[in-house]
Coordinates of C-alpha atoms and ligand atoms in Angstrom, one line a residue:
M12 CA 16.8 -1.2 -21.3
S13 CA 17.5 -0.6 -17.5
N14 CA 21.0 -1.3 -16.6
I15 CA 20.4 -1.4 -13.0
K16 CA 21.2 -4.8 -11.7
P17 CA 17.8 -6.1 -9.7
E18 CA 19.6 -6.6 -6.3
D19 CA 20.7 -2.9 -6.8
F20 CA 17.3 -1.7 -8.0
F21 CA 15.8 -1.4 -4.3
K22 CA 18.6 0.4 -2.8
N23 CA 18.4 2.6 -6.1
V24 CA 14.3 3.1 -4.9
I25 CA 15.5 4.1 -1.7
S26 CA 18.3 6.1 -2.6
H27 CA 16.2 7.7 -5.4
S28 CA 13.8 8.7 -2.9
K29 CA 16.2 10.4 -0.1
E30 CA 17.9 12.8 -3.1
Y31 CA 15.0 14.3 -4.7
G32 CA 12.8 15.0 -1.5
F33 CA 10.1 12.0 -1.5
I34 CA 11.3 10.2 1.8
F35 CA 13.7 10.9 4.6
P36 CA 14.7 8.6 8.2
S37 CA 13.0 10.2 10.7
S38 CA 15.0 12.3 12.7
E39 CA 18.0 11.7 10.7
I40 CA 20.5 14.3 12.8
Y41 CA 20.1 11.8 15.4
D42 CA 20.9 8.6 13.1
G43 CA 17.2 7.9 12.4
L44 CA 14.6 5.7 14.5
G45 CA 14.2 2.0 13.4
A46 CA 11.1 2.0 10.8
V47 CA 10.2 5.2 11.1
Y48 CA 10.0 7.9 8.3
D49 CA 9.3 11.5 7.4
Y50 CA 8.0 12.5 3.9
G51 CA 9.5 15.3 2.2
Q52 CA 8.7 17.9 -0.1
L53 CA 7.9 15.5 -3.0
G54 CA 7.1 12.7 -1.2
A55 CA 4.2 14.6 1.2
E56 CA 2.7 15.9 -2.7
L57 CA 2.5 12.2 -3.8
K58 CA 0.9 10.8 -0.8
K59 CA -1.5 13.3 -0.6
N60 CA -2.7 12.8 -3.9
I61 CA -2.6 8.9 -3.9
R62 CA -4.3 9.4 -0.6
D63 CA -7.1 11.9 -2.6
Y64 CA -7.9 9.6 -5.4
W65 CA -8.5 7.1 -2.8
W66 CA -10.7 9.4 -0.6
K67 CA -12.6 10.0 -4.2
A68 CA -12.8 6.8 -5.6
M69 CA -14.3 5.3 -2.4
V70 CA -16.3 8.9 -1.1
Q71 CA -17.1 11.0 -3.7
M72 CA -17.6 8.2 -6.0
N73 CA -20.1 6.0 -3.9
E74 CA -23.0 8.0 -2.7
N75 CA -23.6 5.2 -0.2
I76 CA -20.1 5.7 1.5
V77 CA -19.4 8.5 3.4
G78 CA -16.0 9.4 5.3
I79 CA -15.1 10.3 8.8
D80 CA -11.3 11.7 10.6
A81 CA -11.7 9.8 14.2
A82 CA -9.0 10.5 16.4
I83 CA -6.1 8.3 17.1
F84 CA -6.7 8.0 20.8
M85 CA -9.6 5.8 21.7
H86 CA -11.3 4.3 25.1
P87 CA -8.8 1.7 26.2
T88 CA -12.1 -0.8 26.4
T89 CA -12.1 -0.5 22.4
W90 CA -9.0 -2.7 22.0
K91 CA -10.5 -4.9 25.0
A92 CA -13.4 -5.4 22.7
S93 CA -11.5 -5.6 19.7
G94 CA -9.3 -8.4 20.6
H95 CA -6.2 -6.7 20.3
V96 CA -5.6 -6.8 24.0
D97 CA -5.8 -10.2 24.4
A98 CA -4.6 -11.5 20.5
F99 CA -2.8 -9.0 18.2
N100 CA 0.1 -10.6 18.5
D101 CA 2.7 -12.0 16.3
P102 CA 4.7 -15.1 17.1
L103 CA 8.8 -14.1 17.5
I104 CA 11.8 -16.3 17.7
D105 CA 15.5 -15.0 18.1
N106 CA 18.5 -16.7 16.4
K107 CA 20.9 -17.4 19.3
D108 CA 24.3 -16.6 17.5
S109 CA 23.3 -13.6 15.6
K110 CA 21.2 -12.2 18.2
K111 CA 18.3 -11.1 15.2
R112 CA 14.8 -11.4 15.6
Y113 CA 12.5 -12.8 13.1
R114 CA 8.7 -13.3 12.8
A115 CA 8.2 -17.0 12.7
D116 CA 5.2 -16.9 10.6
V117 CA 7.3 -15.0 8.0
L118 CA 10.5 -17.4 7.9
I119 CA 7.8 -20.5 7.3
E120 CA 6.4 -18.6 4.2
E121 CA 9.1 -17.6 2.9
Q122 CA 10.9 -21.2 3.0
V123 CA 7.7 -22.3 2.0
A124 CA 7.7 -19.8 -0.9
K125 CA 11.2 -21.1 -1.9
I126 CA 9.8 -24.7 -2.4
E127 CA 7.1 -23.3 -4.4
D128 CA 9.8 -21.5 -6.7
K129 CA 11.6 -24.9 -6.8
I130 CA 8.4 -26.0 -8.2
N131 CA 7.8 -23.0 -10.8
K132 CA 11.7 -23.9 -12.2
E133 CA 10.6 -27.5 -12.7
V134 CA 7.8 -26.6 -14.7
E135 CA 9.4 -23.8 -16.6
K136 CA 12.4 -26.2 -17.6
A137 CA 9.5 -28.7 -19.0
A138 CA 7.9 -26.2 -20.7
K139 CA 11.5 -25.5 -22.6
R140 CA 11.7 -28.9 -23.3
F141 CA 8.4 -30.4 -24.3
E142 CA 6.1 -29.2 -27.2
N143 CA 2.6 -28.9 -26.4
F144 CA 3.2 -29.1 -23.1
D145 CA 0.3 -29.5 -20.4
A146 CA 1.8 -27.9 -16.6
A147 CA -1.2 -28.9 -14.8
M148 CA -0.7 -32.7 -16.1
F149 CA 3.1 -32.2 -15.5
K150 CA 2.6 -31.5 -12.0
S151 CA 0.7 -34.2 -11.3
T152 CA 3.0 -37.0 -12.9
N153 CA 6.3 -35.2 -12.1
A154 CA 7.9 -37.5 -8.8
R155 CA 10.2 -34.4 -7.8
V156 CA 7.4 -31.9 -8.3
K157 CA 4.8 -34.5 -6.3
E158 CA 6.9 -34.3 -3.5
Y159 CA 7.7 -30.8 -3.2
Q160 CA 3.7 -30.1 -3.3
E161 CA 3.4 -32.7 -0.9
K162 CA 6.0 -31.0 1.4
I163 CA 4.5 -27.4 1.0
D164 CA 0.5 -29.3 1.5
N165 CA 1.7 -31.1 4.8
I166 CA 4.0 -28.0 5.7
N167 CA 0.5 -25.3 5.5
A168 CA -2.0 -27.9 7.2
R169 CA 0.5 -27.9 10.0
F170 CA 0.8 -24.1 10.1
K171 CA -2.4 -23.6 10.2
T172 CA -3.4 -25.9 13.0
A173 CA -0.7 -24.7 15.1
L174 CA -1.7 -20.8 14.3
N175 CA -5.2 -21.7 15.3
D176 CA -4.6 -23.6 18.2
N177 CA -1.9 -21.1 19.1
N178 CA 0.9 -24.1 19.4
L179 CA 3.6 -22.5 19.6
A180 CA 6.2 -25.0 20.2
E181 CA 5.0 -26.9 17.0
V182 CA 5.6 -23.6 15.2
K183 CA 9.1 -23.7 16.3
Q184 CA 9.1 -27.6 15.4
I185 CA 8.1 -26.9 11.9
I186 CA 11.4 -24.2 11.5
V187 CA 13.0 -27.1 13.1
D188 CA 11.9 -30.1 10.7
L189 CA 12.0 -27.4 7.6
E190 CA 15.9 -27.0 8.8
I191 CA 15.7 -22.9 8.4
V192 CA 18.7 -20.6 9.2
C193 CA 19.3 -17.8 9.9
P194 CA 20.6 -15.5 7.2
I195 CA 22.5 -13.6 9.3
S196 CA 24.5 -16.4 11.4
G197 CA 23.8 -19.3 8.9
T198 CA 22.7 -21.2 11.9
K199 CA 19.9 -23.1 13.2
N200 CA 20.5 -22.4 16.6
W201 CA 17.1 -21.1 17.8
T202 CA 15.1 -19.7 20.9
D203 CA 11.2 -20.8 21.4
V204 CA 8.8 -19.1 19.8
R205 CA 6.9 -16.4 22.3
Q206 CA 4.0 -14.0 21.4
F207 CA 5.2 -10.3 21.3
N208 CA 2.0 -7.7 21.6
L209 CA 2.3 -5.0 18.4
M210 CA 0.4 -1.9 20.4
F211 CA 2.1 1.3 21.8
S212 CA 0.9 2.0 25.0
T213 CA 1.3 5.4 26.4
S214 CA -0.7 7.0 29.4
M215 CA -3.3 9.7 29.4
G216 CA -3.3 12.7 32.0
S217 CA -0.8 13.6 34.6
V218 CA -1.0 11.1 37.0
S219 CA 0.6 8.1 36.0
E220 CA -2.2 5.3 38.0
E221 CA -3.2 2.1 36.8
G222 CA -6.3 2.5 34.8
N223 CA -5.5 5.4 32.4
T224 CA -2.8 3.4 30.0
I225 CA -3.7 3.9 26.5
Y226 CA -3.0 2.6 23.4
L227 CA -2.2 4.4 20.0
R228 CA -4.8 2.9 17.1
P229 CA -2.8 -0.2 15.4
E230 CA -5.6 0.0 12.9
T231 CA -8.0 2.7 12.2
A232 CA -11.1 0.3 11.5
Q233 CA -12.3 0.7 14.9
G234 CA -13.0 4.6 15.0
I235 CA -15.2 3.5 12.5
F236 CA -17.1 1.0 14.3
V237 CA -17.7 2.9 17.7
N238 CA -19.0 5.7 15.6
Y239 CA -21.3 3.0 13.3
L240 CA -23.9 4.5 15.1
N241 CA -23.6 7.6 15.1
V242 CA -22.9 8.1 11.1
Q243 CA -25.7 5.8 10.3
K244 CA -28.2 7.8 12.3
T245 CA -27.2 11.3 11.5
G246 CA -26.5 10.4 7.9
R247 CA -29.7 8.5 7.4
M248 CA -27.8 5.7 5.8
K249 CA -29.6 2.8 4.5
I250 CA -27.7 -0.6 4.2
P251 CA -25.8 -1.4 2.4
F252 CA -23.4 1.9 3.2
G253 CA -19.7 2.2 3.9
I254 CA -17.9 4.4 6.6
A255 CA -14.2 5.2 5.1
Q256 CA -11.5 7.2 7.1
T257 CA -7.6 7.3 6.6
G258 CA -5.2 7.9 9.3
K259 CA -2.4 7.1 11.2
A260 CA -1.9 3.9 12.9
F261 CA 0.6 2.4 15.0
R262 CA 2.6 -0.9 15.6
N263 CA 5.4 -2.2 17.7
E264 CA 6.8 -4.2 14.7
I265 CA 9.0 -7.3 15.3
V266 CA 11.4 -6.9 12.1
A267 CA 10.5 -3.7 10.3
R268 CA 12.7 -3.6 7.1
Q269 CA 12.1 -3.1 4.0
F270 CA 12.0 1.1 4.0
I271 CA 8.3 2.1 4.2
F272 CA 6.6 -1.2 3.1
R273 CA 6.6 -2.0 7.1
M274 CA 6.9 0.9 9.4
R275 CA 6.2 1.3 13.0
E276 CA 3.8 4.6 12.8
F277 CA 1.8 4.4 9.1
E278 CA -0.8 5.7 7.7
Q279 CA -4.2 3.3 6.5
M280 CA -7.2 3.7 4.2
E281 CA -10.1 1.6 5.3
M282 CA -13.4 1.4 4.4
Q283 CA -16.0 -0.4 6.4
F284 CA -19.2 -2.0 4.6
F285 CA -22.2 -2.5 6.4
V286 CA -24.4 -5.4 5.1
K287 CA -27.2 -7.6 5.8
P288 CA -26.2 -10.9 7.0
G289 CA -26.0 -13.4 4.7
T290 CA -24.9 -11.0 2.1
E291 CA -21.4 -10.9 2.9
M292 CA -20.0 -12.8 0.7
E293 CA -21.6 -11.3 -2.4
W294 CA -19.9 -8.2 -1.3
Y295 CA -16.5 -9.2 -0.5
D296 CA -16.5 -10.1 -4.2
Y297 CA -17.6 -7.3 -5.4
W298 CA -14.9 -5.3 -3.4
K299 CA -12.0 -7.6 -4.5
Q300 CA -12.6 -7.1 -7.6
A301 CA -13.5 -2.7 -7.4
R302 CA -10.2 -2.5 -4.9
L303 CA -8.0 -5.0 -8.0
K304 CA -9.3 -2.3 -10.7
W305 CA -8.3 0.8 -8.8
H306 CA -4.9 -0.7 -8.2
L307 CA -4.7 -1.5 -12.0
S308 CA -6.1 1.9 -13.4
L309 CA -2.8 3.5 -12.0
G310 CA -1.6 1.5 -15.2
L311 CA 1.6 -0.1 -13.6
G312 CA 1.0 -3.4 -15.0
K313 CA -1.5 -6.0 -14.4
E314 CA 1.2 -8.6 -13.9
K315 CA 2.1 -6.7 -10.7
Y316 CA -1.0 -8.0 -9.1
R317 CA -2.4 -10.9 -7.7
F318 CA -4.8 -12.2 -5.1
H319 CA -3.3 -14.1 -2.3
D320 CA -6.3 -15.8 -0.1
H321 CA -5.6 -16.3 3.3
L322 CA -5.0 -19.6 5.0
K323 CA -5.4 -18.3 8.3
L324 CA -7.9 -16.1 9.0
A325 CA -7.9 -13.3 12.1
H326 CA -10.5 -14.4 15.1
Y327 CA -12.8 -11.9 13.4
A328 CA -13.1 -13.1 9.9
N329 CA -15.0 -15.6 7.9
A330 CA -13.2 -14.5 4.3
A331 CA -10.0 -12.8 3.6
A332 CA -7.3 -12.0 0.8
D333 CA -4.5 -10.1 -0.1
I334 CA -4.3 -8.0 -3.2
E335 CA -0.7 -8.4 -3.7
H336 CA 1.9 -6.0 -5.3
Q337 CA 5.1 -7.2 -6.9
F338 CA 7.5 -5.2 -4.5
P339 CA 11.4 -5.1 -5.8
F340 CA 11.9 -7.8 -3.2
G341 CA 8.9 -9.9 -4.4
F342 CA 5.1 -10.4 -4.4
K343 CA 3.7 -9.0 -0.7
E344 CA 0.7 -7.6 0.6
L345 CA -0.7 -4.6 -0.5
E346 CA -4.4 -4.5 0.7
G347 CA -6.4 -6.6 2.5
I348 CA -10.4 -7.7 1.6
H349 CA -11.8 -8.9 4.8
S350 CA -15.1 -10.3 5.9
R351 CA -15.4 -9.4 9.5
T352 CA -18.6 -10.6 10.2
D353 CA -20.6 -9.1 12.5
F354 CA -18.1 -9.8 15.2
D355 CA -16.7 -6.0 15.8
L356 CA -20.2 -4.8 16.1
K357 CA -21.3 -7.4 18.5
Q358 CA -17.9 -7.0 21.0
H359 CA -18.8 -3.6 21.2
E360 CA -22.9 -4.0 21.9
Q361 CA -21.4 -6.5 24.9
F362 CA -18.2 -4.2 26.2
S363 CA -20.7 -0.9 26.3
G364 CA -23.8 -2.2 26.8
K365 CA -25.4 -0.1 24.0
K366 CA -27.3 -2.2 21.4
L367 CA -25.0 -1.0 17.9
Q368 CA -28.1 -2.2 15.3
Y369 CA -29.8 -1.1 12.5
F370 CA -33.6 -1.6 11.8
D371 CA -34.4 -2.7 8.5
P372 CA -37.7 -1.5 7.0
E373 CA -37.8 -3.8 4.0
L374 CA -37.4 -7.2 6.7
N375 CA -39.2 -5.0 9.1
Q376 CA -36.9 -5.8 12.2
S377 CA -33.5 -5.2 13.7
Y378 CA -30.5 -6.4 13.2
V379 CA -26.1 -5.9 13.9
P380 CA -24.8 -5.5 10.2
Y381 CA -22.1 -7.8 8.8
V382 CA -19.0 -5.6 7.5
V383 CA -16.2 -6.4 4.7
E384 CA -13.5 -3.9 5.3
T385 CA -11.2 -2.8 2.1
S386 CA -7.7 -2.3 4.1
V387 CA -4.6 -0.3 2.1
G388 CA -1.4 1.2 3.8
L389 CA -0.9 4.6 2.4
D390 CA 3.0 4.2 2.3
R391 CA 3.2 0.6 1.4
L392 CA 0.6 1.8 -1.7
F393 CA 3.3 4.6 -2.1
L394 CA 6.3 2.2 -2.4
S395 CA 4.3 0.3 -4.8
I396 CA 3.9 3.0 -7.1
L397 CA 7.7 5.0 -6.3
S398 CA 9.0 1.5 -7.3
S399 CA 6.7 0.7 -10.3
A400 CA 7.5 3.7 -11.7
L401 CA 11.0 4.5 -11.4
K402 CA 13.4 3.3 -14.6
E403 CA 16.7 4.1 -15.6
E404 CA 16.6 4.6 -19.1
S405 CA 19.2 4.2 -22.0
L406 CA 19.4 7.3 -24.6
E407 CA 20.5 7.6 -27.9
G408 CA 24.3 9.1 -27.9
G409 CA 25.1 6.7 -25.0
D410 CA 23.2 8.8 -21.7
T411 CA 21.1 7.5 -19.5
R412 CA 18.0 8.9 -17.6
S413 CA 16.3 8.3 -14.4
V414 CA 12.5 8.7 -15.1
L415 CA 9.7 8.3 -12.6
S416 CA 6.9 7.5 -14.9
L417 CA 4.4 8.6 -12.3
P418 CA 0.6 8.7 -13.6
P419 CA 0.7 12.3 -14.2
A420 CA -2.6 12.5 -12.3
L421 CA -0.4 11.5 -9.1
A422 CA 2.6 13.5 -9.8
P423 CA 3.9 16.0 -7.1
Y424 CA 4.2 18.7 -10.2
K425 CA 1.9 18.4 -13.2
A426 CA 4.1 20.7 -15.0
A427 CA 7.4 22.8 -15.0
V428 CA 7.6 25.9 -16.7
F429 CA 11.3 26.9 -18.3
P430 CA 12.1 30.2 -19.9
L431 CA 14.8 29.0 -22.7
V432 CA 17.0 32.1 -21.4
K433 CA 17.3 34.0 -18.9
K434 CA 16.4 37.2 -20.8
D435 CA 14.5 39.2 -23.6
G436 CA 11.5 39.1 -21.9
L437 CA 11.2 35.4 -21.5
P438 CA 11.4 34.8 -17.7
E439 CA 8.6 37.7 -17.4
L440 CA 6.1 35.3 -20.2
A441 CA 7.2 31.9 -18.1
E442 CA 6.4 33.5 -14.9
S443 CA 3.0 34.9 -16.2
I444 CA 2.2 31.3 -17.7
M445 CA 3.1 30.1 -13.7
K446 CA 1.0 32.8 -12.3
E447 CA -2.5 31.6 -14.7
L448 CA -2.0 27.9 -13.9
K449 CA -0.8 27.7 -10.7
F450 CA -4.5 28.1 -9.0
D451 CA -5.5 24.3 -10.6
F452 CA -1.9 22.6 -11.0
M453 CA 0.8 22.0 -8.7
M454 CA 3.8 24.2 -11.0
A455 CA 7.5 24.1 -10.8
Y456 CA 9.5 26.6 -12.2
D457 CA 13.0 26.4 -13.3
E458 CA 15.3 28.4 -15.2
K459 CA 18.7 27.4 -14.2
D460 CA 21.0 25.2 -16.5
T461 CA 20.8 24.1 -20.2
V462 CA 17.0 22.6 -20.7
G463 CA 18.4 19.4 -21.5
K464 CA 19.6 19.3 -17.9
R465 CA 15.9 21.0 -16.4
Y466 CA 14.5 17.5 -18.2
R467 CA 16.1 15.3 -16.3
R468 CA 15.5 17.0 -13.5
Q469 CA 11.7 17.0 -14.1
D470 CA 12.1 13.5 -15.4
A471 CA 13.2 12.3 -12.5
I472 CA 10.7 13.6 -10.1
G473 CA 8.1 12.4 -12.7
T474 CA 7.0 15.9 -13.7
P475 CA 4.8 14.4 -16.5
F476 CA 5.1 17.9 -18.7
C477 CA 7.5 20.2 -19.5
I478 CA 6.8 24.2 -20.6
T479 CA 9.6 25.9 -22.7
V480 CA 9.3 29.1 -23.3
D481 CA 10.9 30.7 -26.6
H482 CA 11.8 33.7 -28.5
Q483 CA 9.1 32.7 -30.7
S484 CA 6.7 32.3 -27.7
L485 CA 6.8 36.8 -28.0
E486 CA 5.8 36.6 -31.6
D487 CA 2.8 34.0 -31.5
K488 CA 1.9 33.0 -28.0
T489 CA 3.1 29.7 -28.1
V490 CA 5.2 27.2 -26.2
T491 CA 7.1 23.7 -26.6
I492 CA 5.1 20.7 -24.2
R493 CA 7.3 18.3 -24.1
D494 CA 5.7 14.7 -22.7
R495 CA 7.8 13.0 -20.0
D496 CA 7.7 9.4 -21.4
T497 CA 7.6 10.1 -25.3
M498 CA 10.2 13.0 -24.5
K499 CA 8.4 14.2 -28.0
Q500 CA 8.0 18.1 -27.8
E501 CA 4.8 19.8 -29.6
R502 CA 4.1 23.5 -30.3
V503 CA 0.7 24.7 -28.6
A504 CA -1.0 27.7 -28.0
I505 CA -0.4 29.4 -24.4
D506 CA -4.2 29.3 -23.7
K507 CA -4.7 25.5 -24.5
L508 CA -2.2 24.8 -21.9
H509 CA -5.1 24.8 -19.0
S510 CA -7.2 22.5 -20.9
I511 CA -4.4 20.7 -21.8
L512 CA -2.9 19.6 -18.6
S513 CA -6.8 19.7 -17.3
E514 CA -7.2 16.5 -19.5
K515 CA -3.9 14.8 -18.9
T516 CA -3.5 15.1 -15.1
S517 CA -6.7 15.8 -13.5
L518 CA -8.1 12.6 -11.5
Q519 CA -10.8 12.2 -13.1
S520 CA -8.9 10.8 -15.7
L521 CA -8.2 8.1 -13.4
L522 CA -11.7 7.5 -11.9
K523 CA -13.3 7.2 -15.1
M524 CA -11.3 4.0 -15.5
L525 CA -13.1 2.5 -12.4
Ligands
LIG6 P1 1.1 -7.7 7.5 O1 0.9 -9.4 7.3 O2 2.0 -7.3 6.2 O3 1.7 -7.6 8.6 P2 -1.1 -7.2 8.1 O4 -2.2 -8.4 7.4 O5 -0.8 -7.0 9.8 O6 -0.1 -7.0 7.0 P3 -3.5 -5.6 7.9 O7 -4.0 -5.7 10.0 O8 -4.7 -5.9 7.4 O9 -2.4 -5.9 7.8 O10 -3.4 -4.1 7.7 C1 -4.1 -3.6 6.3 C2 -3.2 -2.9 5.8 O11 -2.4 -1.9 6.5 C3 -1.7 -3.8 4.9 O12 -2.2 -4.8 3.9 C4 -0.5 -2.9 4.5 O13 -0.9 -2.0 3.4 C5 -0.5 -1.9 5.7 N1 0.1 -2.1 6.8 C6 0.2 -3.0 7.9 N2 1.0 -2.8 8.9 C7 1.7 -2.1 7.9 C8 3.2 -1.8 8.4 N3 3.5 -1.7 9.4 N4 3.5 -0.3 8.0 C9 3.1 -0.3 6.9 N5 1.9 -0.6 6.6 C10 1.5 -1.5 7.0

């Protein structure tokens, strides 16, 4: 169906986003700012709808989860306690010829993925050759595949130890041993690996003195931890319970490419779930499955998601997995699910001198709860949805159309109303339909060009329904309603439009699948 070459597809996503007012480079008239983007008129709507769906699924649907909205600025000691001042670093490396900077860990991971690809190709080739092909048996007996697998295992083991020991010389050695070349210069002329702290800092108040340095939060989670007791007490929350939050986070990313996948200012949607120590693994499994189900409910394709269990655990975690999504540039992290133990609350107890415990009436004892967190980037989610929904379709008669098959509940406009012609009282009737529906639905109105062209414009921005008012409408109070995906038209009574749109475009239709 698609006429677009895979390598051009991602470029199309970016240009489509701009052309139709979803995403613009930040301060574009000054040539933009690295890895910072603005959401346009349609992007803001889509983003809001995604956020709403997450919020409703987390907060509204779960009586034991409440939502807060903490400030971006936090007391600087927060970031000492959380470990971000000392350990929120990425290992960076420069290529001396191209002067390009890379994340050393990403270079290694990508090289390992290339070797994994080779294994998969061998397996695919063999599967074509042999009937009753047994992949596991093939992997354990084929010499070449075994050699690749041993190489991967060896690199993964060295890499994990090097990262855990903060052994940057060994990280560099792995890059050398893997013979990784810079994609720009094609050379292996690397600098040493250095650590780089990703937090942005600024100063508060009018005098810039030592001591008033504050950070732009690199994650929203800490705003939840420092409010844990406030919420638990005032909300009379009983464990297990969760606190959810959406909001901006800032990271001075070393390599900020790939459009809104990795930005320096982005939005997170996080939920910290406070549990009894010892029950965290059950809840970790529960939230892994619940969050995957949420993503699958969007209907973008089951095959586009997979779990990736972490090799290296962050300093606060005893288990961690990513839900990865198949972006146009491959499978990458979309959401993290982390079992964070009691690390954060204990650290804040220690640094603040305040007790952050929970009195468990069933056990008749107090403890610091354990935490399982779900953390998803709203912008990454936006990109995953937009790029999965964008299609170039060939139509009968050699025509093509760009269609954004967004889940109807997330689409910026739920429906567009067109008078067939700009006369005979059709615009007046169309406007009265608009007036009625816009109390409950985001509606578009268009009377310019042919109806065919108007359909194309709405297809390209993902509007699930187009309602056309024609001469028959004046006589029998019916209109045609056209489905974006099937392009089928149906004649329906005007007074049925509200219930049709409610049924097909409300967030309820998604929430019911959870
Ligand atoms: P990555 O390995 O891609 O840098 P991370 O493991 O550091 O991500 P977390 O700290 O777990 O990410 O953050 C949770 C989520 O926030 C991620 O799954 C991602 O969706 C989102 N996120 C993190 N960094 C960025 C960024 N720079 N731009 C956009 N989204 C981000």
